[in-house]
Amino acid sequence: MESSVSSPKASPNIKRIKSQKINDLLKNLNKEQREAINYNSSPLLILAGVGTGKTQTLMSKYAHLISKGVQPQKILAVTFTNKAAREMEKRAESITQSALRFNWIGTFHSLSARMLGFDQVYESVELKVDYHILNQDKQRKQIRKILKDQKGTKDLFLAFEQKMFSLNQKHQYRGFKPSVPYAKMVSCIDKFKNRLLFHDDDEPKGLNEFERLVFLNVYTEYQESLISENLVDYGDLILYMVRIFRQKPEILQKYREQFEYILVDEVQDLNLLQQEWLKLIIGDNKQFTCVGDDDQMIYGFRGAGGDFILNFEQHFQNAHIIRLEQNYRSTKVILTHANNLISKNKKRKGKNLWTENNEGEPAYINEFQDVQTEIDQICRQIKVLIQKQNVPPNQIAILTRTNQEGREFEKQLVMDNTPYDLSSNKKQFLKIKEVELALYYITVLEKQYDDFAWKHILDKIPGFGKDTCKKIDECAKENKTSMFDILNNLAQNEQNQSTPTIKKASGKRKPAMPISALEKWANPKLIVSKDDSTEGSISSPKKEPQDNVRKILKVDIKLNKKQKENLSRLMKQREIFKNTQTKMLVKYLTNIGFYEHLAKNSNIKEKDPVKCQKNVQSLLEIAEAFDDIKQFVDHIALFSQEGSGSEESESKSIKLMTIHSSKGLEFDHVFLPFWVQGKMPVEFQRDRQAADIEEERRCAFVGITRARKSIHISHHQMSDNNYQTIQHRQSVFLKEI
Ligand SMILES: Nc1ncnc2c1ncn2[C@@H]1O[C@H](COP(=O)(O)OP(=O)(O)OP(=O)(O)O)[C@@H](O)[C@H]1O
Ligand SMILES: [Mg+2]
């Protein structure tokens, strides 16, 4: 058994704790899991069934490497969610009894975002500092904006929608009016990126009609608009890094040399883009470990084909495969149902899953008369579990096939006063106007050159109308600088009329700080320990322009007195609060007059001002869970897909999410509603690809296998759609379990 290797300064006591913890860690694993932990001689795939401890093994391997003295920056660990990343970090910290510094644990998105930020790498793809990351909602708005005056293009899409509607006999009703499918365009562009299709590629073969329309009429314009406005979407983060790795071998080489060990979870769902990113970084690295389960491939619709896992031996020479077959998660009953279901799939490697766990409760299969009764009853059962059986709320999950189905539960949960946690990009909370606005104000504290955020703030400054904002935007463009520079210039002129119109340029900025400090900047968790003198003297790196390039700005915008006063108030407060702690944000918002604006605005719009304030208050409570503003802003921008609640509020809420987002998670009690034909398995309209029944079955399988103790599957006899009553048949999967 391994003995612990501790840092030279560790006290004997800490040494003993560490060694005990490592022993415990290995003792709690089975033989195959231990083998996987110690294996490092060629690329390793742990091809294992559901709940067999794949993630546990990967996390333990990470902690074990750290405990052996491998430096965290030498291990690249790609997890499926940021939550899993934090969990991995915590485990390693608990073993080494110290904060994990310079670690590279994260999702493809967060790791790419970090790489893009290093050494101004973003400049290679024409981005400037403080680029803004768009979520799906903002992507949609962006496409709407670029198509605003393009009647011809919009007509193309309207005609397409009309045609699809006419073909789709089932959903015909009078009065259908096609609308431009912006959301569908966003998914389509995301799909292009996942398939590694660049906007400047030649038109690829095999696109369907809708994809072709988007590729030829929207994709390029969309990408160009993002670059010109200093914006990126989630897909770009990875795509740009792939492009940079291909075009700048020295950058790729740096990472190849840095990462001695590479660990990746859930590889069955890698899409082409992620595969390429990973393969580039792996190179001929032998100390590469990944885990996956071909029965849980559920992202085929997003371009993941399972190729990586199914052809692992072809991808990597001397590949070694370890199989795990003992399930530690679920009762015998749950596992039997899951095995019965998945055995109907033909395209699978096949596994013999077993468990030593108890027989457990029978599966609860319930039929209800209609959708509303189903929702009511499920919510009632959940209340009983919480109130009468003292089940912790976060051990209960409602897993739906689509987001829309989840939303149908929200209303009832709110009425029942049952706290629930919804993966937050679907969560309406961040889209509430006042919350969104507060977020923009907070964003510019951390990212002064984020023009996208400034644009959303400016017209809220008293006295500023759309015209002034437009002028400032144009002026920034003319001067080839950011809006912040123009605003600062205007505000300074107000404070000191004699200040010449000279400002530092915001174009190419090279923060003059050592790499160690940059590393801290890119990993906010590290900007904490004041007493750490080993890693350079900058504990909170400044992102102010450090270069000496000065540029004369040509600003001929005349502000009136009121505009000037209000702008300087904002800029002054921004300066005061920019490095502040998150608990000071309320003061910042007060000082800049945010609450006054809120009160006035809610009166005009007849919104409840108290409710508006409460919403902002909730946002600030979330912020307080973070050490600094950068962490908070990054979290919201990058990680908003996963839930933004604090750990405390999460523990008090039941989980409401799609089966897709529940991957890798586990709960004591799982509710799987709406198992009727057409909803599970889902049946898409004609313009979308037919759902692959095997992928649907895997999805149902993932849903069932999230449960430790009980599964509650339900279906309804009828539902209403456009004032028509539709009769439903129960899902075929119910017969198969
Ligand atoms: N050797 C073991 N002994 C006891 N419990 C274990 C062992 N290995 C894993 N577990 C527990 O089994 C459960 C499932 O583990 P884990 O989530 O790692 O499985 P997984 O294979 O990654 O599942 P999924 O396929 O859903 O991703 C966890 O609660 C974990 O703590
Ligand atoms: Mg897992």
PDB file of N, CA, C and O in Angstrom, residues 403 414 427 444 513 556 600:
ATOM      1  N   ASN A 403     -37.166  20.074 -20.741  1.00  0.00           N
ATOM      2  CA  ASN A 403     -37.238  21.218 -19.822  1.00  0.00           C
ATOM      3  C   ASN A 403     -38.663  21.683 -19.623  1.00  0.00           C
ATOM      4  O   ASN A 403     -39.077  22.076 -18.542  1.00  0.00           O
ATOM      5  N   VAL A 414     -44.231  25.770  -6.287  1.00  0.00           N
ATOM      6  CA  VAL A 414     -44.304  27.105  -5.688  1.00  0.00           C
ATOM      7  C   VAL A 414     -45.566  27.197  -4.839  1.00  0.00           C
ATOM      8  O   VAL A 414     -45.548  27.655  -3.687  1.00  0.00           O
ATOM      9  N   LYS A 427     -33.528  28.348 -15.429  1.00  0.00           N
ATOM     10  CA  LYS A 427     -34.179  29.023 -14.322  1.00  0.00           C
ATOM     11  C   LYS A 427     -34.518  30.438 -14.736  1.00  0.00           C
ATOM     12  O   LYS A 427     -33.680  31.165 -15.250  1.00  0.00           O
ATOM     13  N   VAL A 444     -19.316  44.894 -14.572  1.00  0.00           N
ATOM     14  CA  VAL A 444     -18.348  45.938 -14.965  1.00  0.00           C
ATOM     15  C   VAL A 444     -17.369  46.292 -13.838  1.00  0.00           C
ATOM     16  O   VAL A 444     -16.339  46.904 -14.086  1.00  0.00           O
ATOM     17  N   MET A 513       2.609  41.266 -15.274  1.00  0.00           N
ATOM     18  CA  MET A 513       2.711  40.511 -14.045  1.00  0.00           C
ATOM     19  C   MET A 513       3.348  39.163 -14.340  1.00  0.00           C
ATOM     20  O   MET A 513       3.268  38.653 -15.441  1.00  0.00           O
ATOM     21  N   ASP A 556     -16.054  63.792 -29.101  1.00  0.00           N
ATOM     22  CA  ASP A 556     -16.818  65.046 -29.146  1.00  0.00           C
ATOM     23  C   ASP A 556     -18.287  64.798 -28.801  1.00  0.00           C
ATOM     24  O   ASP A 556     -19.196  65.067 -29.571  1.00  0.00           O
ATOM     25  N   LYS A 600     -38.179  53.510  -8.992  1.00  0.00           N
ATOM     26  CA  LYS A 600     -38.852  54.345  -9.985  1.00  0.00           C
ATOM     27  C   LYS A 600     -39.400  53.476 -11.115  1.00  0.00           C
ATOM     28  O   LYS A 600     -40.561  53.589 -11.506  1.00  0.00           O
TER      29      LYS A 600
END
